[in-house]
PDB file of C-alpha atoms in Angstrom:
ATOM      1  CA  MET J 121       0.000   0.000   0.000  1.00 77.00           C
ATOM      2  CA  ASP J 122       1.053   3.608  -0.488  1.00 93.00           C
ATOM      3  CA  SER J 123       2.373   5.530   2.485  1.00 96.00           C
ATOM      4  CA  ILE J 124       3.551   9.060   3.157  1.00 95.00           C
ATOM      5  CA  GLU J 125       5.543  10.617   5.974  1.00 95.00           C
ATOM      6  CA  ILE J 126       4.143  13.367   8.159  1.00 94.00           C
ATOM      7  CA  LEU J 127       6.466  14.888  10.767  1.00 94.00           C
ATOM      8  CA  GLY J 128       8.648  11.811  10.599  1.00 94.00           C
ATOM      9  CA  VAL J 129       5.819   9.292  11.061  1.00 97.00           C
ATOM     10  CA  ARG J 130       4.591   6.846   8.420  1.00 98.00           C
ATOM     11  CA  VAL J 131       0.930   7.268   7.473  1.00 98.00           C
ATOM     12  CA  ASP J 132      -0.609   4.504   5.366  1.00 98.00           C
ATOM     13  CA  ASP J 133      -3.103   5.457   2.653  1.00 97.00           C
ATOM     14  CA  VAL J 134      -5.925   3.055   3.477  1.00 97.00           C
ATOM     15  CA  THR J 135      -9.716   3.012   3.372  1.00 98.00           C
ATOM     16  CA  TYR J 136     -12.086   1.230   5.743  1.00 97.00           C
ATOM     17  CA  ASN J 137     -12.249  -1.639   3.258  1.00 98.00           C
ATOM     18  CA  ASP J 138      -8.453  -1.825   3.236  1.00 98.00           C
ATOM     19  CA  LEU J 139      -8.462  -1.929   7.037  1.00 98.00           C
ATOM     20  CA  LEU J 140     -10.874  -4.858   7.084  1.00 98.00           C
ATOM     21  CA  ALA J 141      -8.821  -6.669   4.434  1.00 98.00           C
ATOM     22  CA  GLN J 142      -5.707  -6.186   6.560  1.00 98.00           C
ATOM     23  CA  VAL J 143      -7.565  -7.539   9.587  1.00 98.00           C
ATOM     24  CA  ASP J 144      -8.340 -10.683   7.577  1.00 98.00           C
ATOM     25  CA  ALA J 145      -4.691 -11.016   6.577  1.00 98.00           C
ATOM     26  CA  PHE J 146      -3.453 -10.466  10.132  1.00 98.00           C
ATOM     27  CA  VAL J 147      -5.883 -13.004  11.609  1.00 98.00           C
ATOM     28  CA  ALA J 148      -4.928 -15.547   8.957  1.00 98.00           C
ATOM     29  CA  ASN J 149      -1.249 -14.959   9.726  1.00 98.00           C
ATOM     30  CA  GLY J 150      -1.834 -15.531  13.425  1.00 98.00           C
ATOM     31  CA  GLN J 151       1.108 -13.431  14.631  1.00 98.00           C
ATOM     32  CA  PRO J 152       0.620 -10.241  16.714  1.00 98.00           C
ATOM     33  CA  HIS J 153      -0.028  -7.074  14.694  1.00 98.00           C
ATOM     34  CA  GLN J 154      -0.511  -3.514  15.905  1.00 98.00           C
ATOM     35  CA  VAL J 155      -2.833  -1.049  14.172  1.00 98.00           C
ATOM     36  CA  VAL J 156      -2.570   2.641  15.132  1.00 98.00           C
ATOM     37  CA  THR J 157      -5.262   5.257  14.528  1.00 97.00           C
ATOM     38  CA  LEU J 158      -3.042   8.312  14.122  1.00 96.00           C
ATOM     39  CA  ASN J 159      -4.065  11.842  15.038  1.00 92.00           C
ATOM     40  CA  PRO J 160      -2.190  15.175  15.228  1.00 90.00           C
ATOM     41  CA  GLU J 161      -1.821  14.925  19.009  1.00 90.00           C
ATOM     42  CA  MET J 162       0.233  11.756  18.617  1.00 93.00           C
ATOM     43  CA  LEU J 163       2.495  13.272  15.975  1.00 94.00           C
ATOM     44  CA  VAL J 164       3.090  16.364  18.102  1.00 92.00           C
ATOM     45  CA  ALA J 165       4.051  14.077  20.997  1.00 92.00           C
ATOM     46  CA  THR J 166       6.732  12.450  18.835  1.00 94.00           C
ATOM     47  CA  HIS J 167       8.429  15.821  18.341  1.00 89.00           C
ATOM     48  CA  ASN J 168      10.172  15.459  21.698  1.00 88.00           C
ATOM     49  CA  ASP J 169       9.839  11.687  22.012  1.00 95.00           C
ATOM     50  CA  PRO J 170      11.877   9.752  19.425  1.00 95.00           C
ATOM     51  CA  GLY J 171      10.948   6.518  21.176  1.00 97.00           C
ATOM     52  CA  LEU J 172       7.270   7.103  20.465  1.00 97.00           C
ATOM     53  CA  ARG J 173       8.094   8.022  16.862  1.00 97.00           C
ATOM     54  CA  ARG J 174       9.986   4.760  16.462  1.00 97.00           C
ATOM     55  CA  LEU J 175       7.097   2.830  18.030  1.00 98.00           C
ATOM     56  CA  LEU J 176       4.586   4.339  15.591  1.00 98.00           C
ATOM     57  CA  ASN J 177       6.799   3.675  12.589  1.00 98.00           C
ATOM     58  CA  GLU J 178       7.188   0.059  13.647  1.00 98.00           C
ATOM     59  CA  ALA J 179       3.411  -0.510  13.814  1.00 98.00           C
ATOM     60  CA  ASP J 180       2.002  -2.867  11.206  1.00 98.00           C
ATOM     61  CA  LEU J 181      -0.630  -0.374  10.026  1.00 98.00           C
ATOM     62  CA  ASN J 182      -1.018   3.384  10.634  1.00 98.00           C
ATOM     63  CA  VAL J 183      -4.362   4.826   9.554  1.00 98.00           C
ATOM     64  CA  ALA J 184      -5.190   8.536   9.382  1.00 96.00           C
ATOM     65  CA  ASP J 185      -7.780   9.186  12.078  1.00 92.00           C
ATOM     66  CA  GLY J 186      -7.404  12.942  12.638  1.00 82.00           C
ATOM     67  CA  VAL J 187      -8.638  15.462  10.083  1.00 85.00           C
ATOM     68  CA  GLY J 188      -5.337  17.310  10.562  1.00 87.00           C
ATOM     69  CA  LEU J 189      -3.513  14.426   8.906  1.00 93.00           C
ATOM     70  CA  MET J 190      -5.796  14.658   5.876  1.00 91.00           C
ATOM     71  CA  LEU J 191      -4.951  18.357   5.589  1.00 89.00           C
ATOM     72  CA  ALA J 192      -1.234  17.725   6.069  1.00 91.00           C
ATOM     73  CA  ALA J 193      -1.284  15.122   3.306  1.00 93.00           C
ATOM     74  CA  ARG J 194      -2.923  17.594   0.911  1.00 90.00           C
ATOM     75  CA  LEU J 195      -0.283  20.184   1.725  1.00 86.00           C
ATOM     76  CA  GLN J 196       2.290  17.599   0.700  1.00 86.00           C
ATOM     77  CA  GLY J 197       0.517  16.938  -2.605  1.00 87.00           C
ATOM     78  CA  HIS J 198      -1.008  13.607  -1.605  1.00 90.00           C
ATOM     79  CA  CYS J 199      -4.737  13.240  -0.963  1.00 90.00           C
ATOM     80  CA  LEU J 200      -5.319  10.309   1.370  1.00 95.00           C
ATOM     81  CA  ARG J 201      -8.302   8.360   0.070  1.00 96.00           C
ATOM     82  CA  GLU J 202     -10.289   8.161   3.286  1.00 96.00           C
ATOM     83  CA  ARG J 203     -10.173   9.188   6.910  1.00 94.00           C
ATOM     84  CA  VAL J 204     -10.317   6.009   9.004  1.00 96.00           C
ATOM     85  CA  THR J 205     -11.417   6.769  12.547  1.00 92.00           C
ATOM     86  CA  GLY J 206     -11.570   4.557  15.588  1.00 92.00           C
ATOM     87  CA  SER J 207     -14.987   5.986  16.472  1.00 90.00           C
ATOM     88  CA  ASP J 208     -16.555   4.844  13.189  1.00 93.00           C
ATOM     89  CA  GLY J 209     -14.206   1.936  12.649  1.00 96.00           C
ATOM     90  CA  ILE J 210     -15.308   0.159  15.824  1.00 98.00           C
ATOM     91  CA  TYR J 211     -18.783  -0.354  14.333  1.00 97.00           C
ATOM     92  CA  ARG J 212     -17.375  -1.640  11.048  1.00 98.00           C
ATOM     93  CA  LEU J 213     -15.008  -3.949  12.880  1.00 98.00           C
ATOM     94  CA  ALA J 214     -17.851  -5.362  14.963  1.00 98.00           C
ATOM     95  CA  THR J 215     -19.907  -6.082  11.855  1.00 98.00           C
ATOM     96  CA  HIS J 216     -16.888  -7.637  10.152  1.00 98.00           C
ATOM     97  CA  CYS J 217     -16.162  -9.807  13.193  1.00 98.00           C
ATOM     98  CA  ALA J 218     -19.747 -11.079  13.211  1.00 98.00           C
ATOM     99  CA  ARG J 219     -19.541 -11.993   9.533  1.00 98.00           C
ATOM    100  CA  ARG J 220     -16.127 -13.653   9.774  1.00 98.00           C
ATOM    101  CA  GLY J 221     -16.575 -15.292  13.141  1.00 98.00           C
ATOM    102  CA  TYR J 222     -13.795 -13.301  14.799  1.00 98.00           C
ATOM    103  CA  ARG J 223     -13.983 -12.860  18.560  1.00 98.00           C
ATOM    104  CA  PRO J 224     -13.080  -9.361  19.853  1.00 98.00           C
ATOM    105  CA  PHE J 225     -11.956  -8.429  23.373  1.00 98.00           C
ATOM    106  CA  PHE J 226     -12.779  -4.934  24.680  1.00 98.00           C
ATOM    107  CA  LEU J 227     -10.168  -3.544  27.053  1.00 98.00           C
ATOM    108  CA  GLY J 228     -10.097  -0.153  28.744  1.00 97.00           C
ATOM    109  CA  ALA J 229     -12.235   2.897  29.578  1.00 96.00           C
ATOM    110  CA  ALA J 230     -13.911   3.320  32.976  1.00 96.00           C
ATOM    111  CA  PRO J 231     -15.187   0.266  34.867  1.00 97.00           C
ATOM    112  CA  GLY J 232     -18.366  -1.068  33.282  1.00 97.00           C
ATOM    113  CA  VAL J 233     -18.008   0.822  29.989  1.00 98.00           C
ATOM    114  CA  ALA J 234     -16.425  -2.046  28.026  1.00 98.00           C
ATOM    115  CA  GLU J 235     -19.313  -4.303  29.069  1.00 98.00           C
ATOM    116  CA  ILE J 236     -21.861  -1.792  27.745  1.00 98.00           C
ATOM    117  CA  VAL J 237     -19.926  -1.476  24.486  1.00 98.00           C
ATOM    118  CA  ALA J 238     -19.793  -5.253  24.027  1.00 98.00           C
ATOM    119  CA  GLY J 239     -23.509  -5.587  24.755  1.00 98.00           C
ATOM    120  CA  ARG J 240     -24.541  -2.851  22.310  1.00 98.00           C
ATOM    121  CA  LEU J 241     -22.327  -4.078  19.494  1.00 98.00           C
ATOM    122  CA  ALA J 242     -23.457  -7.684  20.007  1.00 98.00           C
ATOM    123  CA  ALA J 243     -27.102  -6.589  19.932  1.00 98.00           C
ATOM    124  CA  ALA J 244     -26.520  -4.709  16.668  1.00 98.00           C
ATOM    125  CA  ASN J 245     -24.608  -7.601  15.078  1.00 98.00           C
ATOM    126  CA  PRO J 246     -26.330 -10.961  15.613  1.00 97.00           C
ATOM    127  CA  GLY J 247     -23.812 -13.756  15.852  1.00 97.00           C
ATOM    128  CA  LEU J 248     -21.023 -11.569  17.225  1.00 98.00           C
ATOM    129  CA  GLU J 249     -19.220 -13.560  19.911  1.00 98.00           C
ATOM    130  CA  ILE J 250     -17.462 -11.430  22.506  1.00 98.00           C
ATOM    131  CA  ALA J 251     -14.208 -12.936  23.760  1.00 98.00           C
ATOM    132  CA  GLY J 252     -14.142 -10.754  26.864  1.00 98.00           C
ATOM    133  CA  THR J 253     -14.277  -7.312  28.456  1.00 98.00           C
ATOM    134  CA  TYR J 254     -12.211  -5.644  31.152  1.00 98.00           C
ATOM    135  CA  ALA J 255     -11.404  -2.097  32.226  1.00 97.00           C
ATOM    136  CA  GLY J 256      -7.944  -2.700  33.651  1.00 96.00           C
ATOM    137  CA  SER J 257      -5.431   0.118  33.364  1.00 95.00           C
ATOM    138  CA  PRO J 258      -2.285   0.991  31.378  1.00 95.00           C
ATOM    139  CA  ARG J 259      -0.148   0.782  34.519  1.00 95.00           C
ATOM    140  CA  ILE J 260       2.834  -1.548  34.290  1.00 95.00           C
ATOM    141  CA  GLU J 261       2.004  -3.170  37.627  1.00 97.00           C
ATOM    142  CA  ASP J 262      -1.372  -4.325  36.233  1.00 97.00           C
ATOM    143  CA  GLU J 263       0.007  -5.872  33.067  1.00 97.00           C
ATOM    144  CA  ASP J 264       0.478  -9.460  34.241  1.00 97.00           C
ATOM    145  CA  ASP J 265      -3.140  -9.746  35.364  1.00 98.00           C
ATOM    146  CA  ILE J 266      -4.505  -8.186  32.169  1.00 98.00           C
ATOM    147  CA  ILE J 267      -2.343 -10.323  29.924  1.00 98.00           C
ATOM    148  CA  SER J 268      -3.498 -13.453  31.741  1.00 98.00           C
ATOM    149  CA  ARG J 269      -7.135 -12.465  31.195  1.00 98.00           C
ATOM    150  CA  VAL J 270      -6.650 -11.719  27.509  1.00 98.00           C
ATOM    151  CA  ARG J 271      -4.627 -14.850  26.786  1.00 98.00           C
ATOM    152  CA  ALA J 272      -7.217 -17.019  28.532  1.00 98.00           C
ATOM    153  CA  ALA J 273      -9.949 -15.519  26.314  1.00 98.00           C
ATOM    154  CA  THR J 274      -7.980 -16.207  23.058  1.00 98.00           C
ATOM    155  CA  PRO J 275      -9.479 -13.305  21.078  1.00 98.00           C
ATOM    156  CA  ASP J 276      -8.827 -12.568  17.410  1.00 98.00           C
ATOM    157  CA  LEU J 277      -8.958  -8.803  17.971  1.00 98.00           C
ATOM    158  CA  LEU J 278      -8.078  -6.695  20.989  1.00 98.00           C
ATOM    159  CA  LEU J 279      -9.540  -3.176  21.072  1.00 98.00           C
ATOM    160  CA  VAL J 280      -7.772  -1.015  23.655  1.00 98.00           C
ATOM    161  CA  ALA J 281      -9.198   2.251  25.024  1.00 97.00           C
ATOM    162  CA  TYR J 282      -6.564   3.696  27.354  1.00 96.00           C
ATOM    163  CA  GLY J 283      -6.171   7.045  25.587  1.00 91.00           C
ATOM    164  CA  VAL J 284      -3.416   8.393  23.370  1.00 90.00           C
ATOM    165  CA  PRO J 285      -0.547   7.521  23.423  1.00 93.00           C
ATOM    166  CA  ALA J 286      -0.842   5.261  26.493  1.00 95.00           C
ATOM    167  CA  GLU J 287      -2.753   2.603  24.571  1.00 97.00           C
ATOM    168  CA  GLU J 288      -0.224   2.502  21.725  1.00 97.00           C
ATOM    169  CA  MET J 289       2.647   2.168  24.169  1.00 97.00           C
ATOM    170  CA  TRP J 290       0.791  -0.489  26.155  1.00 98.00           C
ATOM    171  CA  ILE J 291       0.102  -2.577  23.055  1.00 98.00           C
ATOM    172  CA  ALA J 292       3.669  -2.302  21.764  1.00 98.00           C
ATOM    173  CA  ARG J 293       5.097  -3.199  25.148  1.00 97.00           C
ATOM    174  CA  ASN J 294       2.904  -6.274  25.561  1.00 98.00           C
ATOM    175  CA  SER J 295       2.328  -7.370  21.979  1.00 97.00           C
ATOM    176  CA  ALA J 296       4.446 -10.519  22.085  1.00 97.00           C
ATOM    177  CA  ARG J 297       3.045 -11.672  25.432  1.00 97.00           C
ATOM    178  CA  LEU J 298      -0.564 -11.085  24.376  1.00 97.00           C
ATOM    179  CA  GLY J 299      -0.281 -13.074  21.159  1.00 95.00           C
ATOM    180  CA  VAL J 300      -3.434 -11.506  19.667  1.00 98.00           C
ATOM    181  CA  PRO J 301      -3.431 -11.284  15.829  1.00 98.00           C
ATOM    182  CA  VAL J 302      -4.932  -7.769  15.700  1.00 98.00           C
ATOM    183  CA  MET J 303      -4.508  -5.093  18.399  1.00 98.00           C
ATOM    184  CA  ILE J 304      -5.941  -1.618  17.873  1.00 98.00           C
ATOM    185  CA  GLY J 305      -5.947   1.502  20.054  1.00 97.00           C
ATOM    186  CA  VAL J 306      -9.372   3.109  19.711  1.00 96.00           C
ATOM    187  CA  GLY J 307      -9.080   6.132  22.013  1.00 88.00           C
ATOM    188  CA  GLY J 308     -12.446   7.428  23.227  1.00 89.00           C
ATOM    189  CA  SER J 309     -14.518   5.135  21.006  1.00 94.00           C
ATOM    190  CA  PHE J 310     -15.831   3.081  23.934  1.00 97.00           C
ATOM    191  CA  ASP J 311     -17.274   6.199  25.544  1.00 94.00           C
ATOM    192  CA  PHE J 312     -19.095   7.126  22.337  1.00 92.00           C
ATOM    193  CA  VAL J 313     -20.568   3.651  21.825  1.00 97.00           C
ATOM    194  CA  ALA J 314     -21.621   3.408  25.478  1.00 96.00           C
ATOM    195  CA  GLY J 315     -23.157   6.886  25.456  1.00 91.00           C
ATOM    196  CA  VAL J 316     -20.789   8.182  28.120  1.00 86.00           C
ATOM    197  CA  ALA J 317     -19.696  10.938  25.709  1.00 71.00           C
ATOM    198  CA  ARG J 318     -21.533  12.555  22.806  1.00 70.00           C
ATOM    199  CA  ARG J 319     -20.080  12.566  19.319  1.00 66.00           C
ATOM    200  CA  ALA J 320     -20.232  15.669  17.207  1.00 60.00           C
ATOM    201  CA  PRO J 321     -23.144  16.024  14.755  1.00 66.00           C
ATOM    202  CA  VAL J 322     -22.468  14.468  11.366  1.00 65.00           C
ATOM    203  CA  TRP J 323     -22.091  17.864   9.673  1.00 56.00           C
ATOM    204  CA  MET J 324     -19.330  18.854  12.104  1.00 60.00           C
ATOM    205  CA  ARG J 325     -17.489  15.585  11.447  1.00 61.00           C
ATOM    206  CA  ARG J 326     -17.727  16.120   7.703  1.00 64.00           C
ATOM    207  CA  VAL J 327     -16.139  19.572   7.844  1.00 59.00           C
ATOM    208  CA  GLY J 328     -13.470  18.539  10.336  1.00 63.00           C
ATOM    209  CA  LEU J 329     -14.861  20.311  13.416  1.00 57.00           C
ATOM    210  CA  GLU J 330     -15.277  17.284  15.673  1.00 66.00           C
ATOM    211  CA  TRP J 331     -12.445  18.641  17.832  1.00 57.00           C
ATOM    212  CA  LEU J 332     -14.437  21.848  18.410  1.00 55.00           C
ATOM    213  CA  HIS J 333     -17.489  19.900  19.546  1.00 51.00           C
ATOM    214  CA  ARG J 334     -15.422  17.928  22.046  1.00 62.00           C
ATOM    215  CA  LEU J 335     -13.854  21.133  23.327  1.00 56.00           C
ATOM    216  CA  ILE J 336     -17.271  22.719  23.857  1.00 57.00           C
ATOM    217  CA  CYS J 337     -18.625  19.630  25.620  1.00 62.00           C
ATOM    218  CA  GLU J 338     -15.423  18.985  27.557  1.00 62.00           C
ATOM    219  CA  PRO J 339     -13.663  22.348  28.055  1.00 57.00           C
ATOM    220  CA  TRP J 340     -11.068  20.709  30.302  1.00 52.00           C
ATOM    221  CA  ARG J 341      -9.621  19.214  27.088  1.00 53.00           C
ATOM    222  CA  TRP J 342      -8.230  22.579  25.995  1.00 45.00           C
ATOM    223  CA  ARG J 343      -4.655  21.528  26.782  1.00 59.00           C
ATOM    224  CA  ARG J 344      -4.993  18.502  24.501  1.00 60.00           C
ATOM    225  CA  GLN J 345      -6.628  20.550  21.734  1.00 58.00           C
ATOM    226  CA  TRP J 346      -3.650  22.904  21.862  1.00 63.00           C
ATOM    227  CA  ALA J 347      -1.848  20.124  19.981  1.00 71.00           C
ATOM    228  CA  LEU J 348      -3.699  21.137  16.793  1.00 75.00           C
ATOM    229  CA  PRO J 349      -2.063  24.565  16.330  1.00 79.00           C
ATOM    230  CA  LYS J 350       1.251  23.019  17.422  1.00 85.00           C
ATOM    231  CA  PHE J 351       0.801  20.398  14.716  1.00 85.00           C
ATOM    232  CA  LEU J 352       0.223  23.054  12.055  1.00 80.00           C
ATOM    233  CA  ALA J 353       3.191  25.082  13.303  1.00 85.00           C
ATOM    234  CA  LEU J 354       5.470  22.043  13.071  1.00 86.00           C
ATOM    235  CA  LEU J 355       4.256  21.351   9.530  1.00 85.00           C
ATOM    236  CA  VAL J 356       4.942  24.926   8.435  1.00 81.00           C
ATOM    237  CA  ARG J 357       8.377  24.857  10.071  1.00 84.00           C
ATOM    238  CA  GLN J 358       9.269  21.584   8.359  1.00 81.00           C
ATOM    239  CA  ARG J 359       8.195  22.816   4.919  1.00 76.00           C
ATOM    240  CA  ARG J 360      10.107  26.073   5.318  1.00 80.00           C
ATOM    241  CA  ARG J 361      13.237  24.175   6.341  1.00 78.00           C
ATOM    242  CA  GLU J 362      12.912  21.793   3.403  1.00 73.00           C
ATOM    243  CA  ARG J 363      12.381  24.612   0.911  1.00 75.00           C
ATOM    244  CA  ARG J 364      15.290  26.562   2.368  1.00 73.00           C
ATOM    245  CA  ASP J 365      17.539  23.526   2.041  1.00 75.00           C
ATOM    246  CA  GLY J 366      16.296  22.834  -1.473  1.00 69.00           C
ATOM    247  CA  MET J 367      14.740  19.536  -0.500  1.00 60.00           C
ATOM    248  CA  LYS J 368      11.518  18.086  -1.859  1.00 57.00           C
ATOM    249  CA  PRO J 369       8.885  18.292   0.935  1.00 54.00           C
ATOM    250  CA  LYS J 370       8.551  14.888   2.567  1.00 56.00           C
ATOM    251  CA  GLY J 371       5.567  12.900   1.409  1.00 53.00           C
ATOM    252  CA  GLU J 372       5.202  14.614  -1.961  1.00 49.00           C
ATOM    253  CA  ARG J 373       4.964  12.396  -4.990  1.00 47.00           C
ATOM    254  CA  PRO J 374       7.609  12.778  -7.697  1.00 44.00           C
TER     255      PRO J 374
END
């Protein structure tokens, strides 16, 4: 598949259908695979964290979740075909699991939320078999217990909702021990499915203002939303440096 680089991180040009096809391939392979739903906040975090940048680049699949990545790709002369979000993807994955007979495990969010998510998705997708649910935590001292629970459930997919970038780091750190074919960090998706948090109206999602809706509903998130202007500033700085040095902007097609 085609990929581009944004602020030093690989972004794969995939659609929802591509994601589901990759899930099939990963499950058939049987080895652990990590899928990352990238957003600007994560890329900004890599600016001062080369370890996180390396972790993201070593993931098996990096999809463009944040609208900022779609804009950044256009600025580099490459229009990514589709924005693939964890919040919408979780529904598609549940339907796909029901059709293929895959068994997902829901890990993370506040106590009780994963159970609500599993119940709602199972009700909407007859035949969906849930491997397990557990809140747990991303703390290192809790890892042995969580890994034991997941391994005992033998899921095909593990959806992790510990927040960015804790969930990505948790998956990467425990990937080999978990032995799950497909592991995906889905951020706040559990809260949306369970009704704990409200998603933005469809029109706001279409024009890329979902971040504004979350800020209005959850004003305490302003520090996290500050990552968006930082992301744009880093993009502008990178392009200026590349043009000054006579380099072709990273990610642009020849």
